[in-house]
Amino acid sequence: MTNVSRTFVVEAAPDVVIDYLKDFSHAEAWDPGTESCTRLDDGEIAVGSQWHNTSTIAGVSTELVYELTELRADSVTFVGENDTAKTTDVITATPHGTGTELTYDATIEMKGAAKLGAPAVKVIFEKVGNDTEDDLTRVLNQLA
């Protein structure tokens, strides 16, 4: 299991941040690996909403179905899964001045034969974490 966490400050208020991030299709704008992210259901976004995500990381393309498993005023949790991996992303937004301190915590669990590549996963996802922080900061600051 690999865990990558980043904490940083953005200019947008926490309610604006959570309202934006609860729609995982926005990952196309802030997740450097995401190539496409399409909602699989209709209606208001709520716990149970799902998205089909296609990503390429370190030259490897993968598809996961993500589900919004928790939605609170100060956080969102998404769980993405396929045959080779399960990822849990918890994003917490707390007030910081007029903006938000954001903590993005991602846990990646490889399954089956993919577990053999687990040591390389940490190195790759640390880089992805840095890029995600940069992209999220840019996108969320535009919402302020």
Short mmCIF file of N, CA and C in Angstrom, two decimals:
data_model
loop_
_atom_site.label_atom_id
_atom_site.label_comp_id
_atom_site.label_asym_id
_atom_site.label_seq_id
_atom_site.Cartn_x
_atom_site.Cartn_y
_atom_site.Cartn_z
N MET A 1 0.85 -1.17 0.00
CA MET A 1 0.00 0.00 0.00
C MET A 1 0.90 1.23 0.00
N THR A 2 0.51 2.22 -0.79
CA THR A 2 1.26 3.46 -0.91
C THR A 2 0.38 4.62 -0.49
N ASN A 3 0.94 5.54 0.29
CA ASN A 3 0.20 6.72 0.70
C ASN A 3 0.98 7.95 0.28
N VAL A 4 0.27 8.90 -0.34
CA VAL A 4 0.86 10.18 -0.74
C VAL A 4 -0.06 11.27 -0.21
N SER A 5 0.53 12.24 0.48
CA SER A 5 -0.28 13.31 1.08
C SER A 5 0.38 14.65 0.82
N ARG A 6 -0.45 15.65 0.58
CA ARG A 6 0.01 17.03 0.39
C ARG A 6 -0.93 17.96 1.15
N THR A 7 -0.37 18.97 1.80
CA THR A 7 -1.16 20.01 2.44
C THR A 7 -0.66 21.35 1.92
N PHE A 8 -1.60 22.19 1.47
CA PHE A 8 -1.24 23.47 0.87
C PHE A 8 -2.41 24.42 0.98
N VAL A 9 -2.16 25.69 0.68
CA VAL A 9 -3.18 26.74 0.85
C VAL A 9 -3.59 27.25 -0.53
N VAL A 10 -4.92 27.46 -0.68
CA VAL A 10 -5.46 28.05 -1.90
C VAL A 10 -6.30 29.26 -1.51
N GLU A 11 -6.59 30.12 -2.49
CA GLU A 11 -7.30 31.37 -2.23
C GLU A 11 -8.81 31.21 -2.11
N ALA A 12 -9.39 30.17 -2.71
CA ALA A 12 -10.84 29.97 -2.67
C ALA A 12 -11.29 29.54 -1.28
N ALA A 13 -12.51 29.91 -0.91
CA ALA A 13 -13.08 29.55 0.39
C ALA A 13 -13.40 28.05 0.44
N PRO A 14 -13.43 27.45 1.64
CA PRO A 14 -13.67 26.00 1.75
C PRO A 14 -14.95 25.51 1.09
N ASP A 15 -16.06 26.25 1.21
CA ASP A 15 -17.31 25.79 0.60
C ASP A 15 -17.21 25.78 -0.92
N VAL A 16 -16.49 26.74 -1.49
CA VAL A 16 -16.28 26.79 -2.94
C VAL A 16 -15.41 25.61 -3.38
N VAL A 17 -14.39 25.32 -2.59
CA VAL A 17 -13.47 24.21 -2.89
C VAL A 17 -14.22 22.88 -2.89
N ILE A 18 -14.98 22.62 -1.84
CA ILE A 18 -15.71 21.35 -1.74
C ILE A 18 -16.76 21.23 -2.83
N ASP A 19 -17.47 22.32 -3.11
CA ASP A 19 -18.49 22.29 -4.16
C ASP A 19 -17.87 21.94 -5.51
N TYR A 20 -16.68 22.45 -5.79
CA TYR A 20 -15.99 22.17 -7.04
C TYR A 20 -15.48 20.72 -7.06
N LEU A 21 -14.81 20.32 -5.98
CA LEU A 21 -14.15 19.02 -5.97
C LEU A 21 -15.10 17.83 -5.89
N LYS A 22 -16.31 18.04 -5.39
CA LYS A 22 -17.24 16.91 -5.28
C LYS A 22 -17.63 16.36 -6.66
N ASP A 23 -17.45 17.16 -7.71
CA ASP A 23 -17.69 16.69 -9.08
C ASP A 23 -16.37 16.18 -9.64
N PHE A 24 -16.19 14.86 -9.56
CA PHE A 24 -14.90 14.27 -9.94
C PHE A 24 -14.58 14.43 -11.42
N SER A 25 -15.57 14.79 -12.23
CA SER A 25 -15.26 15.04 -13.64
C SER A 25 -14.31 16.22 -13.80
N HIS A 26 -14.25 17.09 -12.79
CA HIS A 26 -13.30 18.21 -12.81
C HIS A 26 -11.84 17.74 -12.72
N ALA A 27 -11.63 16.46 -12.40
CA ALA A 27 -10.26 15.94 -12.33
C ALA A 27 -9.51 16.14 -13.64
N GLU A 28 -10.24 16.25 -14.74
CA GLU A 28 -9.59 16.51 -16.02
C GLU A 28 -8.78 17.81 -15.98
N ALA A 29 -9.20 18.76 -15.14
CA ALA A 29 -8.53 20.06 -15.05
C ALA A 29 -7.39 20.08 -14.04
N TRP A 30 -7.41 19.19 -13.04
CA TRP A 30 -6.41 19.30 -11.98
C TRP A 30 -5.60 18.04 -11.69
N ASP A 31 -6.01 16.90 -12.24
CA ASP A 31 -5.25 15.66 -12.03
C ASP A 31 -4.37 15.43 -13.26
N PRO A 32 -3.06 15.51 -13.10
CA PRO A 32 -2.17 15.44 -14.27
C PRO A 32 -2.26 14.14 -15.07
N GLY A 33 -2.69 13.05 -14.44
CA GLY A 33 -2.79 11.79 -15.17
C GLY A 33 -4.11 11.59 -15.88
N THR A 34 -5.14 12.31 -15.45
CA THR A 34 -6.48 12.08 -16.00
C THR A 34 -6.59 12.57 -17.44
N GLU A 35 -7.01 11.66 -18.31
CA GLU A 35 -7.27 12.00 -19.71
C GLU A 35 -8.75 12.27 -19.93
N SER A 36 -9.60 11.50 -19.25
CA SER A 36 -11.03 11.73 -19.31
C SER A 36 -11.67 11.23 -18.02
N CYS A 37 -12.76 11.88 -17.66
CA CYS A 37 -13.48 11.50 -16.45
C CYS A 37 -14.95 11.84 -16.67
N THR A 38 -15.77 10.81 -16.84
CA THR A 38 -17.16 10.97 -17.25
C THR A 38 -18.10 10.43 -16.18
N ARG A 39 -19.06 11.22 -15.82
CA ARG A 39 -20.04 10.80 -14.82
C ARG A 39 -20.89 9.66 -15.38
N LEU A 40 -21.15 8.67 -14.53
CA LEU A 40 -21.89 7.49 -14.95
C LEU A 40 -23.36 7.54 -14.56
N ASP A 41 -23.74 8.51 -13.73
CA ASP A 41 -25.13 8.60 -13.30
C ASP A 41 -25.63 10.02 -13.50
N ASP A 42 -26.89 10.25 -13.17
CA ASP A 42 -27.51 11.56 -13.36
C ASP A 42 -27.97 12.12 -12.03
N GLY A 43 -28.44 13.36 -12.09
CA GLY A 43 -29.01 13.99 -10.90
C GLY A 43 -27.97 14.72 -10.09
N GLU A 44 -28.37 15.10 -8.89
CA GLU A 44 -27.49 15.84 -8.00
C GLU A 44 -26.33 14.96 -7.56
N ILE A 45 -25.15 15.54 -7.49
CA ILE A 45 -23.99 14.78 -7.02
C ILE A 45 -24.17 14.53 -5.53
N ALA A 46 -24.06 13.25 -5.16
CA ALA A 46 -24.25 12.83 -3.78
C ALA A 46 -23.43 11.57 -3.54
N VAL A 47 -23.36 11.14 -2.29
CA VAL A 47 -22.71 9.88 -1.98
C VAL A 47 -23.33 8.81 -2.88
N GLY A 48 -22.47 8.04 -3.53
CA GLY A 48 -22.92 7.02 -4.47
C GLY A 48 -22.74 7.42 -5.93
N SER A 49 -22.55 8.71 -6.20
CA SER A 49 -22.29 9.15 -7.58
C SER A 49 -21.00 8.50 -8.07
N GLN A 50 -20.96 8.17 -9.38
CA GLN A 50 -19.80 7.46 -9.93
C GLN A 50 -19.31 8.10 -11.23
N TRP A 51 -18.00 7.91 -11.49
CA TRP A 51 -17.34 8.43 -12.68
C TRP A 51 -16.43 7.36 -13.27
N HIS A 52 -16.35 7.32 -14.59
CA HIS A 52 -15.39 6.47 -15.30
C HIS A 52 -14.18 7.34 -15.61
N ASN A 53 -13.02 6.95 -15.08
CA ASN A 53 -11.81 7.74 -15.23
C ASN A 53 -10.78 6.96 -16.04
N THR A 54 -10.24 7.61 -17.06
CA THR A 54 -9.13 7.05 -17.83
C THR A 54 -7.91 7.92 -17.57
N SER A 55 -6.84 7.27 -17.11
CA SER A 55 -5.62 7.99 -16.76
C SER A 55 -4.41 7.32 -17.39
N THR A 56 -3.37 8.12 -17.60
CA THR A 56 -2.08 7.58 -17.99
C THR A 56 -1.05 8.13 -17.02
N ILE A 57 -0.37 7.21 -16.36
CA ILE A 57 0.66 7.57 -15.38
C ILE A 57 1.90 6.76 -15.70
N ALA A 58 3.01 7.45 -15.87
CA ALA A 58 4.29 6.83 -16.22
C ALA A 58 4.15 5.94 -17.45
N GLY A 59 3.36 6.40 -18.41
CA GLY A 59 3.20 5.69 -19.67
C GLY A 59 2.23 4.54 -19.64
N VAL A 60 1.62 4.28 -18.50
CA VAL A 60 0.68 3.18 -18.37
C VAL A 60 -0.74 3.74 -18.30
N SER A 61 -1.59 3.27 -19.20
CA SER A 61 -2.98 3.71 -19.23
C SER A 61 -3.82 2.77 -18.38
N THR A 62 -4.75 3.36 -17.64
CA THR A 62 -5.63 2.56 -16.79
C THR A 62 -7.00 3.20 -16.71
N GLU A 63 -7.99 2.38 -16.43
CA GLU A 63 -9.35 2.86 -16.27
C GLU A 63 -9.86 2.42 -14.91
N LEU A 64 -10.45 3.34 -14.17
CA LEU A 64 -11.04 3.04 -12.88
C LEU A 64 -12.44 3.64 -12.81
N VAL A 65 -13.28 3.03 -12.02
CA VAL A 65 -14.57 3.62 -11.69
C VAL A 65 -14.43 4.20 -10.29
N TYR A 66 -14.66 5.51 -10.19
CA TYR A 66 -14.58 6.21 -8.92
C TYR A 66 -15.98 6.43 -8.38
N GLU A 67 -16.11 6.30 -7.06
CA GLU A 67 -17.38 6.56 -6.39
C GLU A 67 -17.16 7.57 -5.28
N LEU A 68 -18.07 8.51 -5.17
CA LEU A 68 -18.07 9.46 -4.06
C LEU A 68 -18.62 8.70 -2.85
N THR A 69 -17.75 8.40 -1.88
CA THR A 69 -18.17 7.58 -0.74
C THR A 69 -18.46 8.41 0.50
N GLU A 70 -17.98 9.64 0.52
CA GLU A 70 -18.29 10.53 1.64
C GLU A 70 -18.27 11.97 1.16
N LEU A 71 -19.30 12.72 1.56
CA LEU A 71 -19.40 14.13 1.22
C LEU A 71 -19.81 14.88 2.48
N ARG A 72 -18.90 15.70 2.97
CA ARG A 72 -19.16 16.51 4.15
C ARG A 72 -18.87 17.97 3.79
N ALA A 73 -19.25 18.88 4.67
CA ALA A 73 -19.02 20.30 4.42
C ALA A 73 -17.53 20.61 4.29
N ASP A 74 -16.67 19.79 4.93
CA ASP A 74 -15.24 20.08 4.92
C ASP A 74 -14.39 19.02 4.22
N SER A 75 -15.03 18.02 3.58
CA SER A 75 -14.22 16.99 2.91
C SER A 75 -15.03 16.18 1.90
N VAL A 76 -14.29 15.56 0.99
CA VAL A 76 -14.85 14.60 0.05
C VAL A 76 -13.93 13.38 0.04
N THR A 77 -14.54 12.21 -0.17
CA THR A 77 -13.76 10.98 -0.29
C THR A 77 -14.24 10.24 -1.53
N PHE A 78 -13.27 9.86 -2.35
CA PHE A 78 -13.54 9.08 -3.56
C PHE A 78 -12.77 7.77 -3.47
N VAL A 79 -13.41 6.69 -3.89
CA VAL A 79 -12.73 5.40 -3.99
C VAL A 79 -12.81 4.97 -5.45
N GLY A 80 -11.63 4.72 -6.03
CA GLY A 80 -11.54 4.26 -7.41
C GLY A 80 -11.01 2.84 -7.43
N GLU A 81 -11.56 2.03 -8.34
CA GLU A 81 -11.16 0.62 -8.33
C GLU A 81 -11.23 0.01 -9.72
N ASN A 82 -10.29 -0.92 -9.95
CA ASN A 82 -10.34 -1.80 -11.11
C ASN A 82 -9.74 -3.13 -10.68
N ASP A 83 -9.39 -4.00 -11.62
CA ASP A 83 -8.88 -5.33 -11.28
C ASP A 83 -7.49 -5.30 -10.66
N THR A 84 -6.72 -4.24 -10.91
CA THR A 84 -5.33 -4.21 -10.45
C THR A 84 -5.04 -3.21 -9.34
N ALA A 85 -5.98 -2.31 -9.05
CA ALA A 85 -5.70 -1.29 -8.04
C ALA A 85 -6.97 -0.76 -7.39
N LYS A 86 -6.78 -0.25 -6.19
CA LYS A 86 -7.84 0.47 -5.48
C LYS A 86 -7.19 1.72 -4.91
N THR A 87 -7.82 2.85 -5.15
CA THR A 87 -7.30 4.11 -4.63
C THR A 87 -8.38 4.81 -3.83
N THR A 88 -7.97 5.35 -2.70
CA THR A 88 -8.87 6.13 -1.86
C THR A 88 -8.29 7.52 -1.74
N ASP A 89 -9.05 8.52 -2.19
CA ASP A 89 -8.62 9.91 -2.16
C ASP A 89 -9.51 10.67 -1.18
N VAL A 90 -8.89 11.24 -0.15
CA VAL A 90 -9.61 12.04 0.83
C VAL A 90 -9.08 13.46 0.72
N ILE A 91 -9.97 14.41 0.46
CA ILE A 91 -9.60 15.81 0.33
C ILE A 91 -10.34 16.59 1.41
N THR A 92 -9.56 17.25 2.27
CA THR A 92 -10.13 17.99 3.39
C THR A 92 -9.83 19.47 3.21
N ALA A 93 -10.85 20.31 3.46
CA ALA A 93 -10.72 21.76 3.30
C ALA A 93 -11.05 22.44 4.62
N THR A 94 -10.07 23.17 5.17
CA THR A 94 -10.30 23.91 6.41
C THR A 94 -10.01 25.38 6.16
N PRO A 95 -10.76 26.26 6.84
CA PRO A 95 -10.53 27.70 6.65
C PRO A 95 -9.09 28.09 6.98
N HIS A 96 -8.56 28.98 6.16
CA HIS A 96 -7.21 29.52 6.37
C HIS A 96 -7.24 30.96 5.89
N GLY A 97 -7.39 31.89 6.83
CA GLY A 97 -7.57 33.29 6.44
C GLY A 97 -8.84 33.41 5.62
N THR A 98 -8.73 34.03 4.44
CA THR A 98 -9.89 34.12 3.55
C THR A 98 -9.94 32.96 2.57
N GLY A 99 -8.96 32.07 2.65
CA GLY A 99 -8.89 30.94 1.74
C GLY A 99 -9.06 29.60 2.45
N THR A 100 -8.34 28.61 1.95
CA THR A 100 -8.51 27.23 2.42
C THR A 100 -7.16 26.54 2.54
N GLU A 101 -6.98 25.82 3.65
CA GLU A 101 -5.88 24.87 3.73
C GLU A 101 -6.44 23.54 3.26
N LEU A 102 -5.84 23.00 2.24
CA LEU A 102 -6.31 21.78 1.60
C LEU A 102 -5.35 20.65 1.91
N THR A 103 -5.87 19.53 2.36
CA THR A 103 -5.07 18.33 2.52
C THR A 103 -5.61 17.27 1.57
N TYR A 104 -4.73 16.81 0.71
CA TYR A 104 -5.07 15.76 -0.27
C TYR A 104 -4.30 14.52 0.14
N ASP A 105 -5.03 13.47 0.49
CA ASP A 105 -4.41 12.24 0.96
C ASP A 105 -4.87 11.10 0.04
N ALA A 106 -3.93 10.48 -0.66
CA ALA A 106 -4.25 9.40 -1.58
C ALA A 106 -3.57 8.11 -1.10
N THR A 107 -4.36 7.04 -1.03
CA THR A 107 -3.83 5.73 -0.69
C THR A 107 -4.09 4.80 -1.87
N ILE A 108 -3.00 4.19 -2.36
CA ILE A 108 -3.08 3.33 -3.53
C ILE A 108 -2.72 1.92 -3.10
N GLU A 109 -3.62 0.98 -3.37
CA GLU A 109 -3.39 -0.42 -3.03
C GLU A 109 -3.39 -1.23 -4.32
N MET A 110 -2.26 -1.85 -4.61
CA MET A 110 -2.16 -2.69 -5.80
C MET A 110 -2.74 -4.07 -5.48
N LYS A 111 -3.32 -4.71 -6.52
CA LYS A 111 -3.95 -6.02 -6.34
C LYS A 111 -3.25 -7.07 -7.21
N GLY A 112 -3.33 -8.31 -6.78
CA GLY A 112 -2.83 -9.43 -7.58
C GLY A 112 -1.38 -9.25 -7.99
N ALA A 113 -1.08 -9.60 -9.25
CA ALA A 113 0.28 -9.53 -9.77
C ALA A 113 0.81 -8.10 -9.78
N ALA A 114 -0.08 -7.12 -9.81
CA ALA A 114 0.34 -5.71 -9.81
C ALA A 114 1.07 -5.35 -8.53
N LYS A 115 0.89 -6.13 -7.47
CA LYS A 115 1.59 -5.87 -6.20
C LYS A 115 3.10 -5.91 -6.38
N LEU A 116 3.57 -6.65 -7.38
CA LEU A 116 5.02 -6.75 -7.62
C LEU A 116 5.62 -5.40 -7.97
N GLY A 117 4.80 -4.52 -8.54
CA GLY A 117 5.29 -3.18 -8.91
C GLY A 117 5.12 -2.15 -7.82
N ALA A 118 4.65 -2.55 -6.64
CA ALA A 118 4.35 -1.61 -5.56
C ALA A 118 5.52 -0.70 -5.17
N PRO A 119 6.77 -1.18 -5.13
CA PRO A 119 7.86 -0.27 -4.76
C PRO A 119 8.01 0.92 -5.72
N ALA A 120 7.78 0.70 -6.99
CA ALA A 120 7.89 1.78 -7.97
C ALA A 120 6.70 2.74 -7.87
N VAL A 121 5.58 2.24 -7.38
CA VAL A 121 4.37 3.06 -7.28
C VAL A 121 4.60 4.27 -6.40
N LYS A 122 5.29 4.09 -5.27
CA LYS A 122 5.53 5.20 -4.34
C LYS A 122 6.31 6.32 -5.03
N VAL A 123 7.35 5.98 -5.75
CA VAL A 123 8.17 6.99 -6.44
C VAL A 123 7.34 7.73 -7.49
N ILE A 124 6.59 6.98 -8.26
CA ILE A 124 5.77 7.57 -9.32
C ILE A 124 4.71 8.49 -8.73
N PHE A 125 4.03 8.03 -7.69
CA PHE A 125 2.93 8.82 -7.13
C PHE A 125 3.41 10.01 -6.31
N GLU A 126 4.62 9.99 -5.81
CA GLU A 126 5.17 11.20 -5.16
C GLU A 126 5.30 12.32 -6.20
N LYS A 127 5.76 11.99 -7.39
CA LYS A 127 5.86 12.96 -8.48
C LYS A 127 4.47 13.44 -8.89
N VAL A 128 3.53 12.50 -9.03
CA VAL A 128 2.16 12.85 -9.38
C VAL A 128 1.57 13.76 -8.30
N GLY A 129 1.88 13.47 -7.03
CA GLY A 129 1.40 14.31 -5.93
C GLY A 129 1.86 15.75 -6.05
N ASN A 130 3.13 15.94 -6.42
CA ASN A 130 3.64 17.30 -6.62
C ASN A 130 2.91 18.01 -7.75
N ASP A 131 2.71 17.30 -8.85
CA ASP A 131 2.03 17.89 -10.00
C ASP A 131 0.56 18.18 -9.68
N THR A 132 -0.07 17.29 -8.92
CA THR A 132 -1.47 17.50 -8.53
C THR A 132 -1.59 18.74 -7.65
N GLU A 133 -0.68 18.89 -6.71
CA GLU A 133 -0.70 20.09 -5.86
C GLU A 133 -0.60 21.36 -6.70
N ASP A 134 0.31 21.37 -7.64
CA ASP A 134 0.47 22.55 -8.52
C ASP A 134 -0.80 22.83 -9.31
N ASP A 135 -1.37 21.78 -9.91
CA ASP A 135 -2.56 21.96 -10.74
C ASP A 135 -3.79 22.34 -9.92
N LEU A 136 -3.97 21.71 -8.76
CA LEU A 136 -5.10 22.05 -7.89
C LEU A 136 -4.99 23.49 -7.41
N THR A 137 -3.80 23.91 -7.04
CA THR A 137 -3.60 25.29 -6.58
C THR A 137 -4.01 26.26 -7.68
N ARG A 138 -3.54 26.02 -8.88
CA ARG A 138 -3.87 26.90 -10.01
C ARG A 138 -5.37 26.97 -10.26
N VAL A 139 -6.01 25.80 -10.35
CA VAL A 139 -7.43 25.72 -10.66
C VAL A 139 -8.28 26.33 -9.56
N LEU A 140 -7.99 25.99 -8.30
CA LEU A 140 -8.79 26.50 -7.20
C LEU A 140 -8.59 28.00 -6.97
N ASN A 141 -7.39 28.50 -7.23
CA ASN A 141 -7.17 29.95 -7.10
C ASN A 141 -7.98 30.73 -8.13
N GLN A 142 -8.26 30.12 -9.28
CA GLN A 142 -9.08 30.76 -10.29
C GLN A 142 -10.54 30.88 -9.84
N LEU A 143 -10.95 30.08 -8.87
CA LEU A 143 -12.33 30.12 -8.37
C LEU A 143 -12.52 31.20 -7.30
N ALA A 144 -11.40 31.72 -6.79
CA ALA A 144 -11.49 32.71 -5.68
C ALA A 144 -12.07 34.03 -6.17
#
